[in-house]
Short mmCIF file of C-alpha atoms in Angstrom, two decimals:
data_model
loop_
_atom_site.label_atom_id
_atom_site.label_comp_id
_atom_site.label_asym_id
_atom_site.label_seq_id
_atom_site.Cartn_x
_atom_site.Cartn_y
_atom_site.Cartn_z
CA MET A 631 18.64 51.27 -9.42
CA LEU A 632 18.22 52.10 -5.76
CA THR A 633 21.52 52.58 -3.91
CA LEU A 634 21.89 52.85 -0.15
CA GLN A 635 25.04 53.49 1.88
CA CYS A 636 25.59 50.82 4.49
CA PRO A 637 26.17 52.66 7.79
CA TYR A 638 28.43 49.85 9.02
CA CYS A 639 30.91 49.15 6.21
CA GLY A 640 30.40 52.43 4.34
CA VAL A 641 29.83 50.74 0.97
CA MET A 642 27.38 52.35 -1.45
CA ALA A 643 25.34 49.23 -2.02
CA GLU A 644 23.09 48.62 -5.00
CA GLU A 645 19.66 47.13 -4.61
CA THR A 646 20.81 43.69 -5.78
CA GLU A 647 23.34 43.63 -2.94
CA LEU A 648 20.67 44.37 -0.34
CA SER A 649 17.55 42.70 0.90
CA ALA A 650 14.54 44.68 2.04
CA GLY A 651 13.30 44.00 5.55
CA GLY A 652 10.04 45.95 5.69
CA GLU A 653 8.74 48.64 8.01
CA ALA A 654 11.16 49.98 10.64
CA HIS A 655 10.72 50.50 14.39
CA LEU A 656 7.85 48.06 14.88
CA LYS A 657 6.89 47.60 18.49
CA ARG A 658 6.61 43.88 19.04
CA PHE A 659 3.68 42.22 20.81
CA GLY A 660 3.80 38.56 21.75
CA PRO A 661 1.99 36.08 23.98
CA GLY A 662 -0.22 37.78 26.55
CA SER A 663 -0.89 40.86 24.43
CA SER A 664 -4.37 41.82 23.24
CA ASP A 665 -5.68 40.56 19.89
CA ALA A 666 -5.77 44.12 18.56
CA ASP A 667 -2.15 44.82 19.52
CA PHE A 668 -0.98 41.54 18.04
CA GLU A 669 -2.88 42.14 14.80
CA THR A 670 -1.45 45.64 14.50
CA TYR A 671 2.09 44.43 15.09
CA MET A 672 1.77 41.41 12.81
CA PHE A 673 -0.19 42.79 9.84
CA MET A 674 -1.03 46.49 9.90
CA ARG A 675 1.60 48.45 8.01
CA GLU A 676 2.50 52.02 7.26
CA ASN A 677 2.16 52.43 3.50
CA PRO A 678 3.01 56.09 2.92
CA LYS A 679 3.12 57.77 -0.45
CA GLY A 680 6.14 59.78 0.62
CA VAL A 681 8.86 59.32 3.24
CA HIS A 682 9.07 55.82 4.70
CA PHE A 683 11.36 54.33 7.33
CA GLU A 684 12.40 50.79 6.69
CA ARG A 685 14.82 48.02 7.54
CA TRP A 686 17.39 46.73 5.10
CA ARG A 687 20.07 44.09 5.29
CA HIS A 688 23.40 44.37 3.51
CA ALA A 689 22.92 40.72 2.58
CA ASN A 690 25.55 40.31 -0.13
CA GLY A 691 28.05 42.48 1.73
CA CYS A 692 28.88 42.85 5.39
CA GLY A 693 25.60 41.15 6.36
CA LYS A 694 24.49 43.84 8.81
CA TRP A 695 20.93 45.04 9.34
CA PHE A 696 20.39 48.78 9.16
CA HIS A 697 17.68 51.43 8.71
CA ALA A 698 16.93 53.79 5.83
CA ALA A 699 14.65 56.79 5.31
CA ARG A 700 13.47 56.86 1.73
CA CYS A 701 10.74 58.46 -0.35
CA THR A 702 8.47 55.84 -1.93
CA VAL A 703 7.56 58.11 -4.86
CA THR A 704 10.91 59.58 -5.96
CA LEU A 705 13.16 56.94 -4.32
CA GLU A 706 15.16 59.85 -2.83
CA VAL A 707 17.18 58.56 0.13
CA PHE A 708 17.34 60.91 3.12
CA GLY A 709 19.79 58.83 5.05
CA THR A 710 20.69 55.46 6.52
CA TYR A 711 21.41 54.68 10.16
CA THR A 712 22.32 51.77 12.37
CA ALA A 713 19.91 49.14 13.63
CA GLN A 714 20.63 49.77 17.32
CA THR A 715 17.87 52.32 17.81
CA SER A 716 14.08 52.29 18.15
CA VAL A 717 13.58 55.80 16.76
CA PRO A 718 15.05 57.66 13.77
CA PRO A 719 17.94 60.02 14.67
CA ALA A 720 16.87 63.62 15.44
CA GLU A 721 19.08 65.20 12.76
CA LEU A 722 17.65 62.88 10.09
CA LEU A 723 14.11 63.90 11.06
CA GLU A 724 15.23 67.53 10.82
CA THR A 725 16.58 66.95 7.29
CA ILE A 726 13.29 65.33 6.24
CA ARG A 727 11.18 68.13 7.78
CA ALA A 728 13.22 70.70 5.88
CA ALA A 729 12.88 68.81 2.57
CA ARG A 730 9.25 67.72 3.01
CA PRO A 731 7.15 70.22 4.96
CA GLY A 732 4.13 68.54 6.54
CA PHE A 733 5.81 65.15 6.57
CA LYS A 734 4.20 62.61 8.89
CA TRP A 735 5.09 58.99 9.62
CA ARG A 736 3.43 57.29 12.59
CA GLU A 737 4.10 59.55 15.57
CA PHE A 738 6.90 61.44 13.86
CA GLU A 739 6.21 64.70 12.07
CA MET B 1245 -27.32 53.98 -25.98
CA LYS B 1246 -27.14 52.68 -29.53
CA ARG B 1247 -26.37 48.99 -29.48
CA TYR B 1248 -23.32 47.70 -31.30
CA SER B 1249 -24.19 45.03 -33.86
CA VAL B 1250 -23.37 43.83 -37.34
CA PHE B 1251 -26.26 46.00 -38.58
CA ALA B 1252 -24.79 49.07 -36.87
CA VAL B 1253 -21.45 48.42 -38.55
CA ALA B 1254 -23.18 48.05 -41.94
CA ARG B 1255 -25.22 51.21 -41.37
CA GLU B 1256 -22.18 53.26 -40.35
CA ALA B 1257 -20.12 51.90 -43.22
CA GLN B 1258 -22.55 53.62 -45.57
CA ARG B 1259 -22.18 57.04 -43.95
CA TYR B 1260 -18.47 57.33 -43.31
CA HIS B 1261 -18.84 56.20 -39.68
CA SER B 1262 -20.26 59.59 -38.73
CA GLY B 1263 -23.02 58.22 -36.53
CA TRP B 1264 -21.09 56.52 -33.72
CA GLU B 1265 -21.86 58.16 -30.42
CA ARG B 1266 -19.52 58.57 -27.46
CA ALA B 1267 -19.34 55.36 -25.44
CA TRP B 1268 -19.95 57.14 -22.13
CA ARG B 1269 -20.92 60.59 -20.95
CA SER B 1270 -18.48 62.88 -19.10
CA PRO B 1271 -20.76 64.81 -16.74
CA GLU B 1272 -19.90 67.27 -14.00
CA PRO B 1273 -20.52 65.84 -10.52
CA LYS B 1274 -23.93 66.29 -8.92
CA LYS B 1275 -24.28 67.50 -5.33
CA SER B 1276 -25.12 64.10 -3.96
CA TYR B 1277 -25.32 60.39 -4.85
CA ASP B 1278 -26.64 57.22 -3.22
CA VAL B 1279 -23.29 55.54 -3.80
CA ILE B 1280 -19.86 56.90 -4.64
CA ILE B 1281 -17.24 54.51 -5.92
CA VAL B 1282 -13.69 55.85 -5.77
CA GLY B 1283 -11.65 54.42 -8.63
CA ALA B 1284 -12.80 53.88 -12.23
CA GLY B 1285 -10.66 50.86 -12.93
CA GLY B 1286 -12.05 47.44 -13.76
CA HIS B 1287 -13.02 46.57 -10.18
CA GLY B 1288 -14.66 49.95 -9.47
CA LEU B 1289 -16.62 49.99 -12.73
CA ALA B 1290 -17.67 46.35 -12.29
CA THR B 1291 -18.87 47.15 -8.76
CA ALA B 1292 -20.98 50.02 -10.11
CA TYR B 1293 -22.29 47.89 -12.99
CA TYR B 1294 -23.51 45.07 -10.72
CA LEU B 1295 -24.97 47.59 -8.24
CA GLY B 1296 -27.14 48.75 -11.11
CA LYS B 1297 -27.77 45.45 -12.82
CA ASN B 1298 -28.33 43.20 -9.80
CA PHE B 1299 -29.72 45.66 -7.25
CA GLY B 1300 -31.23 48.53 -9.27
CA ILE B 1301 -29.00 51.14 -7.59
CA THR B 1302 -28.18 53.60 -10.35
CA ASN B 1303 -27.75 56.95 -8.57
CA VAL B 1304 -24.02 56.23 -8.54
CA ALA B 1305 -20.88 58.24 -9.23
CA ILE B 1306 -17.57 56.65 -10.10
CA ILE B 1307 -14.75 59.08 -9.35
CA GLU B 1308 -11.38 58.67 -11.00
CA LYS B 1309 -8.16 60.60 -10.32
CA GLY B 1310 -6.66 59.96 -13.77
CA TRP B 1311 -8.42 58.46 -16.73
CA LEU B 1312 -10.70 55.47 -16.88
CA GLY B 1313 -8.82 52.17 -16.73
CA GLY B 1314 -5.46 53.93 -16.66
CA GLY B 1315 -4.09 52.25 -13.55
CA ASN B 1316 -3.52 48.53 -13.15
CA THR B 1317 -6.47 47.73 -15.45
CA GLY B 1318 -4.40 49.03 -18.35
CA ARG B 1319 -1.08 47.69 -17.06
CA ASN B 1320 -1.63 44.00 -16.43
CA THR B 1321 -0.86 41.00 -18.62
CA THR B 1322 -4.58 40.16 -19.10
CA ILE B 1323 -4.46 36.59 -17.83
CA ILE B 1324 -7.70 34.95 -16.68
CA ARG B 1325 -7.70 31.72 -14.68
CA SER B 1326 -9.29 30.27 -11.57
CA ASN B 1327 -7.05 27.32 -10.64
CA TYR B 1328 -6.63 28.30 -7.00
CA LEU B 1329 -6.04 25.97 -4.10
CA GLN B 1330 -8.20 27.51 -1.39
CA ASP B 1331 -12.01 27.27 -1.61
CA PRO B 1332 -12.83 30.99 -1.15
CA SER B 1333 -10.34 31.96 -3.87
CA ALA B 1334 -11.53 29.28 -6.29
CA ALA B 1335 -15.13 30.42 -5.72
CA ILE B 1336 -14.60 34.09 -6.50
CA TYR B 1337 -12.08 33.61 -9.33
CA GLU B 1338 -14.24 30.93 -10.95
CA LYS B 1339 -17.28 33.22 -10.65
CA ALA B 1340 -15.22 35.88 -12.42
CA ARG B 1341 -14.00 33.50 -15.11
CA ASP B 1342 -17.54 32.28 -15.65
CA LEU B 1343 -18.82 35.86 -16.03
CA TYR B 1344 -16.02 36.58 -18.52
CA GLU B 1345 -17.43 33.80 -20.74
CA THR B 1346 -20.52 35.91 -21.54
CA LEU B 1347 -19.25 39.39 -20.66
CA SER B 1348 -19.14 40.62 -24.26
CA GLN B 1349 -22.82 39.70 -24.72
CA ASP B 1350 -23.83 41.13 -21.32
CA LEU B 1351 -22.13 44.45 -21.98
CA ASN B 1352 -22.77 44.57 -25.76
CA TYR B 1353 -19.06 45.32 -25.97
CA ASN B 1354 -16.41 42.99 -27.31
CA VAL B 1355 -13.96 42.33 -24.48
CA MET B 1356 -12.20 39.76 -26.69
CA PHE B 1357 -12.31 37.01 -24.07
CA SER B 1358 -10.08 34.30 -25.46
CA PRO B 1359 -10.27 31.03 -23.50
CA ARG B 1360 -7.10 29.77 -25.10
CA GLY B 1361 -5.94 27.81 -22.06
CA VAL B 1362 -3.48 28.53 -19.28
CA ILE B 1363 -0.62 26.20 -18.32
CA MET B 1364 1.25 26.66 -15.09
CA LEU B 1365 4.55 24.87 -15.46
CA ALA B 1366 5.85 22.53 -12.79
CA GLN B 1367 9.63 22.85 -12.90
CA THR B 1368 10.57 21.29 -9.60
CA HIS B 1369 9.34 18.12 -7.90
CA HIS B 1370 7.83 20.28 -5.20
CA GLU B 1371 5.75 22.07 -7.83
CA VAL B 1372 4.64 18.78 -9.37
CA ARG B 1373 3.21 17.71 -6.01
CA GLY B 1374 1.77 21.19 -5.42
CA TYR B 1375 -0.07 21.32 -8.74
CA GLN B 1376 -1.31 17.75 -8.47
CA ARG B 1377 -2.80 18.79 -5.15
CA THR B 1378 -4.33 21.90 -6.75
CA ALA B 1379 -5.81 19.79 -9.56
CA HIS B 1380 -7.48 17.55 -6.96
CA ALA B 1381 -8.72 20.58 -5.01
CA ASN B 1382 -10.09 22.10 -8.22
CA ALA B 1383 -11.95 18.86 -9.00
CA LEU B 1384 -13.73 19.17 -5.64
CA GLN B 1385 -14.43 22.86 -6.22
CA GLY B 1386 -15.93 22.22 -9.66
CA VAL B 1387 -13.13 24.10 -11.44
CA LYS B 1388 -12.03 22.22 -14.54
CA THR B 1389 -8.25 21.76 -14.49
CA GLU B 1390 -5.94 18.84 -15.12
CA PHE B 1391 -2.34 17.94 -14.43
CA ILE B 1392 -0.50 17.05 -17.63
CA GLY B 1393 2.92 15.51 -18.27
CA PRO B 1394 5.89 17.18 -20.00
CA GLU B 1395 5.18 15.56 -23.42
CA LYS B 1396 1.68 17.00 -23.39
CA VAL B 1397 3.09 20.42 -22.45
CA LYS B 1398 5.48 20.19 -25.42
CA GLU B 1399 2.60 19.20 -27.70
CA ILE B 1400 0.53 22.25 -26.67
CA VAL B 1401 3.52 24.64 -26.59
CA PRO B 1402 5.95 23.54 -29.32
CA ILE B 1403 8.35 26.44 -28.66
CA ILE B 1404 9.05 25.30 -25.10
CA ASN B 1405 12.28 23.64 -24.05
CA ILE B 1406 11.20 20.86 -21.70
CA ASP B 1407 14.65 19.60 -20.76
CA GLY B 1408 16.41 22.79 -19.77
CA PRO B 1409 19.47 22.30 -17.61
CA ARG B 1410 18.33 24.19 -14.53
CA TYR B 1411 14.54 24.04 -14.65
CA PRO B 1412 13.29 21.13 -16.75
CA VAL B 1413 9.53 21.03 -17.37
CA LEU B 1414 8.17 18.15 -15.29
CA GLY B 1415 4.51 18.77 -16.07
CA GLY B 1416 1.91 21.47 -15.84
CA LEU B 1417 -1.46 22.44 -14.48
CA LEU B 1418 -3.73 23.09 -17.45
CA GLN B 1419 -6.95 25.08 -17.29
CA LYS B 1420 -8.45 24.86 -20.76
CA ARG B 1421 -11.07 27.58 -20.22
CA GLY B 1422 -8.55 30.05 -18.81
CA GLY B 1423 -7.06 32.60 -21.18
CA THR B 1424 -6.92 36.31 -21.81
CA ALA B 1425 -9.18 39.27 -22.55
CA ARG B 1426 -8.62 42.78 -23.84
CA HIS B 1427 -7.98 44.66 -20.60
CA ASP B 1428 -8.95 48.15 -21.81
CA ALA B 1429 -12.14 46.82 -23.35
CA VAL B 1430 -13.21 45.36 -20.01
CA ALA B 1431 -13.01 48.83 -18.43
CA TRP B 1432 -14.57 50.52 -21.46
CA GLY B 1433 -17.40 48.00 -21.73
CA TYR B 1434 -18.33 48.35 -18.06
CA ALA B 1435 -18.05 52.14 -18.31
CA ARG B 1436 -20.37 52.28 -21.30
CA ALA B 1437 -22.93 50.06 -19.57
CA CYS B 1438 -22.72 52.10 -16.33
CA SER B 1439 -23.14 55.37 -18.19
CA ASP B 1440 -26.12 53.89 -20.02
CA MET B 1441 -27.78 53.10 -16.67
CA GLY B 1442 -27.45 56.80 -15.77
CA MET B 1443 -24.35 56.56 -13.58
CA ASP B 1444 -21.85 59.42 -13.66
CA ILE B 1445 -18.23 58.59 -14.44
CA ILE B 1446 -16.16 61.57 -13.33
CA GLN B 1447 -12.59 61.46 -14.61
CA LYS B 1448 -9.65 63.70 -13.72
CA CYS B 1449 -11.21 64.23 -10.31
CA GLU B 1450 -9.03 63.34 -7.35
CA VAL B 1451 -10.50 62.52 -3.96
CA THR B 1452 -8.65 64.63 -1.40
CA GLY B 1453 -10.60 63.86 1.75
CA VAL B 1454 -13.34 61.70 3.24
CA ARG B 1455 -15.90 63.60 5.32
CA ARG B 1456 -17.05 61.73 8.38
CA VAL B 1457 -19.67 62.35 11.06
CA ALA B 1458 -20.07 60.02 14.06
CA GLY B 1459 -18.49 56.96 12.48
CA ARG B 1460 -20.24 57.40 9.14
CA VAL B 1461 -19.12 58.74 5.81
CA VAL B 1462 -21.20 61.69 4.63
CA GLY B 1463 -19.26 62.56 1.51
CA VAL B 1464 -15.92 63.13 -0.14
CA GLU B 1465 -13.84 66.20 -0.91
CA THR B 1466 -12.53 66.22 -4.45
CA THR B 1467 -10.67 68.51 -6.82
CA LYS B 1468 -14.09 69.19 -8.38
CA GLY B 1469 -15.68 70.14 -5.07
CA SER B 1470 -17.50 68.41 -2.28
CA ILE B 1471 -19.85 65.51 -3.10
CA ASP B 1472 -22.26 63.84 -0.65
CA CYS B 1473 -23.08 60.15 -0.55
CA ASN B 1474 -25.01 57.58 1.45
CA LYS B 1475 -22.46 54.83 0.85
CA LEU B 1476 -18.81 54.94 -0.16
CA GLY B 1477 -16.87 52.20 -1.94
CA ILE B 1478 -13.08 52.47 -2.09
CA VAL B 1479 -11.72 50.47 -5.03
CA VAL B 1480 -8.34 51.98 -5.81
CA ALA B 1481 -5.79 49.14 -5.90
CA GLY B 1482 -2.27 50.49 -5.24
CA HIS B 1483 -3.51 53.65 -3.55
CA SER B 1484 -5.78 51.86 -1.03
CA GLY B 1485 -3.47 52.89 1.80
CA VAL B 1486 -3.71 56.55 0.81
CA LEU B 1487 -7.53 56.46 0.72
CA ALA B 1488 -7.75 54.48 3.97
CA ASP B 1489 -5.57 57.12 5.58
CA MET B 1490 -8.05 59.81 4.48
CA ALA B 1491 -10.91 57.73 5.90
CA GLY B 1492 -9.03 57.28 9.17
CA PHE B 1493 -8.37 53.55 9.32
CA ARG B 1494 -5.38 51.32 8.65
CA LEU B 1495 -4.98 48.39 6.30
CA PRO B 1496 -2.73 45.33 6.35
CA ILE B 1497 -1.37 46.40 2.98
CA GLU B 1498 1.92 47.47 1.43
CA SER B 1499 2.25 48.86 -2.10
CA ALA B 1500 5.01 47.99 -4.54
CA ALA B 1501 5.71 48.15 -8.26
CA LEU B 1502 5.08 45.11 -10.46
CA GLN B 1503 6.46 45.10 -13.99
CA ALA B 1504 5.54 43.80 -17.39
CA LEU B 1505 6.99 44.14 -20.87
CA VAL B 1506 6.10 43.36 -24.48
CA SER B 1507 8.24 42.37 -27.43
CA GLU B 1508 8.08 43.46 -31.03
CA PRO B 1509 5.23 41.69 -32.87
CA ILE B 1510 6.05 38.33 -34.42
CA LYS B 1511 4.07 35.66 -36.25
CA PRO B 1512 1.78 33.44 -34.15
CA CYS B 1513 3.92 30.99 -32.21
CA MET B 1514 2.12 30.25 -28.95
CA ASP B 1515 -1.64 29.99 -28.57
CA VAL B 1516 -1.84 29.43 -24.80
CA VAL B 1517 -0.74 31.36 -21.73
CA VAL B 1518 2.29 29.83 -20.03
CA MET B 1519 3.22 30.67 -16.46
CA ALA B 1520 6.48 29.60 -14.88
CA ASN B 1521 6.20 30.39 -11.21
CA THR B 1522 9.50 28.92 -10.08
CA VAL B 1523 11.40 31.38 -12.23
CA HIS B 1524 8.89 34.26 -11.84
CA GLY B 1525 7.93 34.72 -15.45
CA TYR B 1526 4.85 34.29 -17.58
CA MET B 1527 4.19 34.82 -21.23
CA SER B 1528 1.40 34.93 -23.79
CA GLN B 1529 1.08 36.25 -27.32
CA SER B 1530 -1.26 39.15 -27.98
CA ASP B 1531 -3.50 39.36 -31.02
CA LYS B 1532 -1.06 41.90 -32.44
CA GLY B 1533 1.71 39.30 -32.19
CA GLU B 1534 3.64 40.83 -29.30
CA MET B 1535 4.92 38.47 -26.66
CA VAL B 1536 3.45 39.80 -23.39
CA ILE B 1537 5.69 39.05 -20.43
CA GLY B 1538 5.03 39.55 -16.75
CA GLY B 1539 7.75 39.70 -14.16
CA GLY B 1540 8.38 40.11 -10.47
CA THR B 1541 7.42 42.61 -7.80
CA ASP B 1542 9.86 45.00 -6.14
CA SER B 1543 10.82 43.87 -2.68
CA PHE B 1544 10.34 47.32 -1.12
CA ASN B 1545 7.40 49.75 -0.82
CA ASN B 1546 7.08 52.21 -3.65
CA TYR B 1547 4.64 54.15 -5.81
CA THR B 1548 6.95 54.68 -8.79
CA GLN B 1549 5.03 52.79 -11.55
CA ARG B 1550 8.44 51.83 -12.97
CA GLY B 1551 9.98 49.03 -10.99
CA SER B 1552 13.58 47.88 -10.61
CA PHE B 1553 15.37 46.89 -13.77
CA HIS B 1554 17.05 43.81 -12.37
CA HIS B 1555 13.65 42.12 -12.04
CA ILE B 1556 13.26 42.33 -15.81
CA GLU B 1557 16.69 40.85 -16.24
CA GLU B 1558 15.78 37.92 -13.99
CA THR B 1559 12.46 37.33 -15.72
CA VAL B 1560 13.86 37.48 -19.22
CA ARG B 1561 16.84 35.29 -18.32
CA ALA B 1562 14.52 32.61 -17.00
CA LEU B 1563 12.13 32.82 -19.94
CA VAL B 1564 14.94 32.58 -22.49
CA GLU B 1565 15.95 29.33 -20.85
CA THR B 1566 12.40 28.03 -21.09
CA PHE B 1567 11.67 29.45 -24.57
CA PRO B 1568 15.07 29.58 -26.39
CA MET B 1569 13.53 31.07 -29.57
CA ILE B 1570 12.74 34.38 -27.86
CA SER B 1571 16.42 35.10 -27.19
CA ARG B 1572 16.75 37.44 -30.20
CA LEU B 1573 13.45 39.26 -29.69
CA LYS B 1574 13.60 43.00 -29.17
CA MET B 1575 11.49 44.37 -26.36
CA LEU B 1576 9.26 47.31 -27.27
CA ARG B 1577 7.93 48.58 -23.99
CA GLN B 1578 8.31 48.07 -20.28
CA TRP B 1579 6.10 49.54 -17.55
CA GLY B 1580 5.09 49.12 -13.95
CA GLY B 1581 1.91 49.27 -11.91
CA ILE B 1582 1.43 49.71 -8.18
CA VAL B 1583 0.09 46.57 -6.58
CA ASP B 1584 -1.27 46.39 -3.04
CA MET B 1585 -0.07 43.33 -1.19
CA THR B 1586 -1.75 41.86 1.88
CA GLY B 1587 -0.11 39.61 4.45
CA ASP B 1588 -1.67 36.44 3.01
CA ARG B 1589 -1.57 37.63 -0.64
CA SER B 1590 -5.36 37.35 -0.91
CA PRO B 1591 -7.68 40.30 -1.53
CA ILE B 1592 -9.84 42.24 0.88
CA ILE B 1593 -13.53 42.82 0.09
CA SER B 1594 -14.85 44.12 3.33
CA LYS B 1595 -16.76 46.44 5.58
CA THR B 1596 -14.58 49.00 7.33
CA PRO B 1597 -14.62 50.68 10.76
CA LEU B 1598 -16.87 53.31 9.13
CA GLU B 1599 -20.44 52.05 9.02
CA ASN B 1600 -21.28 52.92 5.39
CA CYS B 1601 -17.82 52.64 3.87
CA PHE B 1602 -16.66 49.52 2.05
CA ILE B 1603 -13.29 48.61 0.62
CA ASN B 1604 -12.16 46.33 -2.18
CA CYS B 1605 -8.38 46.06 -2.40
CA GLY B 1606 -5.35 43.86 -1.92
CA TRP B 1607 -5.61 42.07 -5.27
CA GLY B 1608 -1.84 42.24 -5.39
CA THR B 1609 -0.38 40.90 -8.60
CA GLY B 1610 -3.52 39.19 -9.91
CA GLY B 1611 -6.58 41.41 -9.95
CA PHE B 1612 -7.51 41.55 -13.64
CA LYS B 1613 -8.81 37.98 -13.80
CA ALA B 1614 -11.12 38.69 -10.87
CA ILE B 1615 -12.79 41.87 -12.12
CA PRO B 1616 -16.32 40.57 -12.82
CA GLY B 1617 -16.43 38.37 -9.69
CA SER B 1618 -14.95 41.08 -7.52
CA GLY B 1619 -17.47 43.64 -8.75
CA TRP B 1620 -20.30 41.14 -8.29
CA ALA B 1621 -19.31 40.42 -4.67
CA MET B 1622 -18.53 44.06 -3.79
CA ALA B 1623 -21.88 45.22 -5.19
CA GLU B 1624 -23.71 42.58 -3.15
CA LEU B 1625 -21.79 43.56 -0.01
CA MET B 1626 -22.57 47.25 -0.53
CA ALA B 1627 -26.24 46.69 -1.37
CA LYS B 1628 -27.15 44.00 1.19
CA GLY B 1629 -24.38 44.20 3.79
CA TYR B 1630 -23.48 40.56 3.18
CA SER B 1631 -22.03 38.60 0.29
CA PRO B 1632 -21.26 34.88 0.43
CA LEU B 1633 -18.48 35.33 -2.14
CA ALA B 1634 -16.88 38.21 -0.21
CA ASN B 1635 -17.44 36.91 3.30
CA GLU B 1636 -14.16 35.04 3.71
CA PHE B 1637 -12.24 38.03 2.32
CA SER B 1638 -13.21 40.30 5.20
CA VAL B 1639 -10.40 42.34 6.73
CA ASP B 1640 -11.26 40.73 10.10
CA ARG B 1641 -9.55 37.56 8.95
CA PHE B 1642 -6.18 38.97 10.02
CA LYS B 1643 -7.37 39.49 13.57
CA GLU B 1644 -9.09 36.12 13.64
CA GLY B 1645 -6.27 34.17 12.01
CA ARG B 1646 -8.37 32.85 9.09
CA PHE B 1647 -5.87 33.48 6.33
CA ILE B 1648 -6.53 32.53 2.73
CA ASP B 1649 -2.98 31.51 2.14
CA GLU B 1650 -2.50 31.53 -1.61
CA SER B 1651 1.08 32.76 -1.42
CA VAL B 1652 2.01 29.18 -0.72
CA ALA B 1653 -0.51 27.74 -3.14
CA ALA B 1654 0.12 29.93 -6.16
CA GLY B 1655 3.68 31.18 -5.82
CA VAL B 1656 4.19 34.77 -6.82
CA ALA B 1657 2.49 34.90 -10.19
CA HIS B 1658 -1.02 35.23 -8.92
#
């Protein structure tokens, strides 16, 4: 079972205690944006076979939203971090680069 | 190709079955093909088969990373039905179901299509209204289904508990000509027919790159070398995102594991397929006697082909409530497959930003039932550039807001 550490309350939370919130760091486009931008924001998704950044909510716990970096093949978790950021922390990216040479996710590599 | 028949069986019986030939050839790839299909699962093989049968295009290679039919084609719960709410879905799934009726004869290969009937249980009042609506929609679409009451459900499925405490059975949507087929045989039958038409099925050959020149595909890089093509069809289910990435475009798709499990074999006890969408479980009995059970999808992206254990717990808990007699059954096997989910939970059969590249994906949790129809439509799209069956399933629908919203119509089991 997947376990993630909640960066707010520190609990090692099991999958059944969490709810998945999909791809992280989406740039939102609303009224007035182009059709292409809106489509990309609304439907197009990163679907990597490898490291993925995603949103989670500690739903049956402290209730906070947070981020996680996780491998979609091995389920290895590289780290979790708070929701108050639009990019992954630099040291987390460094850890992932060291573990997975050639890693690429959107503009991060 | 030697045809299979009762005479062939009699002939071989007299010579210790020494005369059966291999069902398909395993050639090395040629330098170039008119059409390359990536993915030798049901949908890929069916696409190749109808390219040959309906359009006479036989200079075709079907390239497969693993072994033939070893992905979701060999991992599903083999259910066939076409009781969908939306017109485009009903059209393509009914086409598929209709082709299944005569598929064994067409392919000269017994796919064991068993139109034993499919019941989708209504266990809440909301579902009763939903399925009554679907039954009316199906009547207009020419798909034969009917809404039946709980007593009728009990009569057809004697092992069901219709007055369970949490989810009583309030009725069901019955499609009498729905059922099951042998999933491996569908892949094997198509493969044999494709090979017989002169197509090359190349297994254990992974596509590692898509070569492009000026917005066109010119070939693919594989672990068995570079192969040229005039047209490319990507039909790889869970790995659609990976292939699209190689071809340089994005898809509105996320991949996740979906699980199934089978019990030890028991005597015949249920001769229909029963789906309970409210509690995310469905069950049928295989010819071997195993109870075949399908469960839920993981809520997060993954390529693990295992799935989270708690989904099995939820599925089995719900099914035990609905079918109390299975509570002491031992489960033999559990496995997962990677399903590709679109935003509206309907498939994509579409042109792509590359002029001569086509994609068939996004079948999510319900692709097996669609194999013949999907192959039929994809072949037409690849051969003629237009297919009435595939038209509504174009990837442009996300930009244009024309969703085929079956996630509301069909629940999760789909």
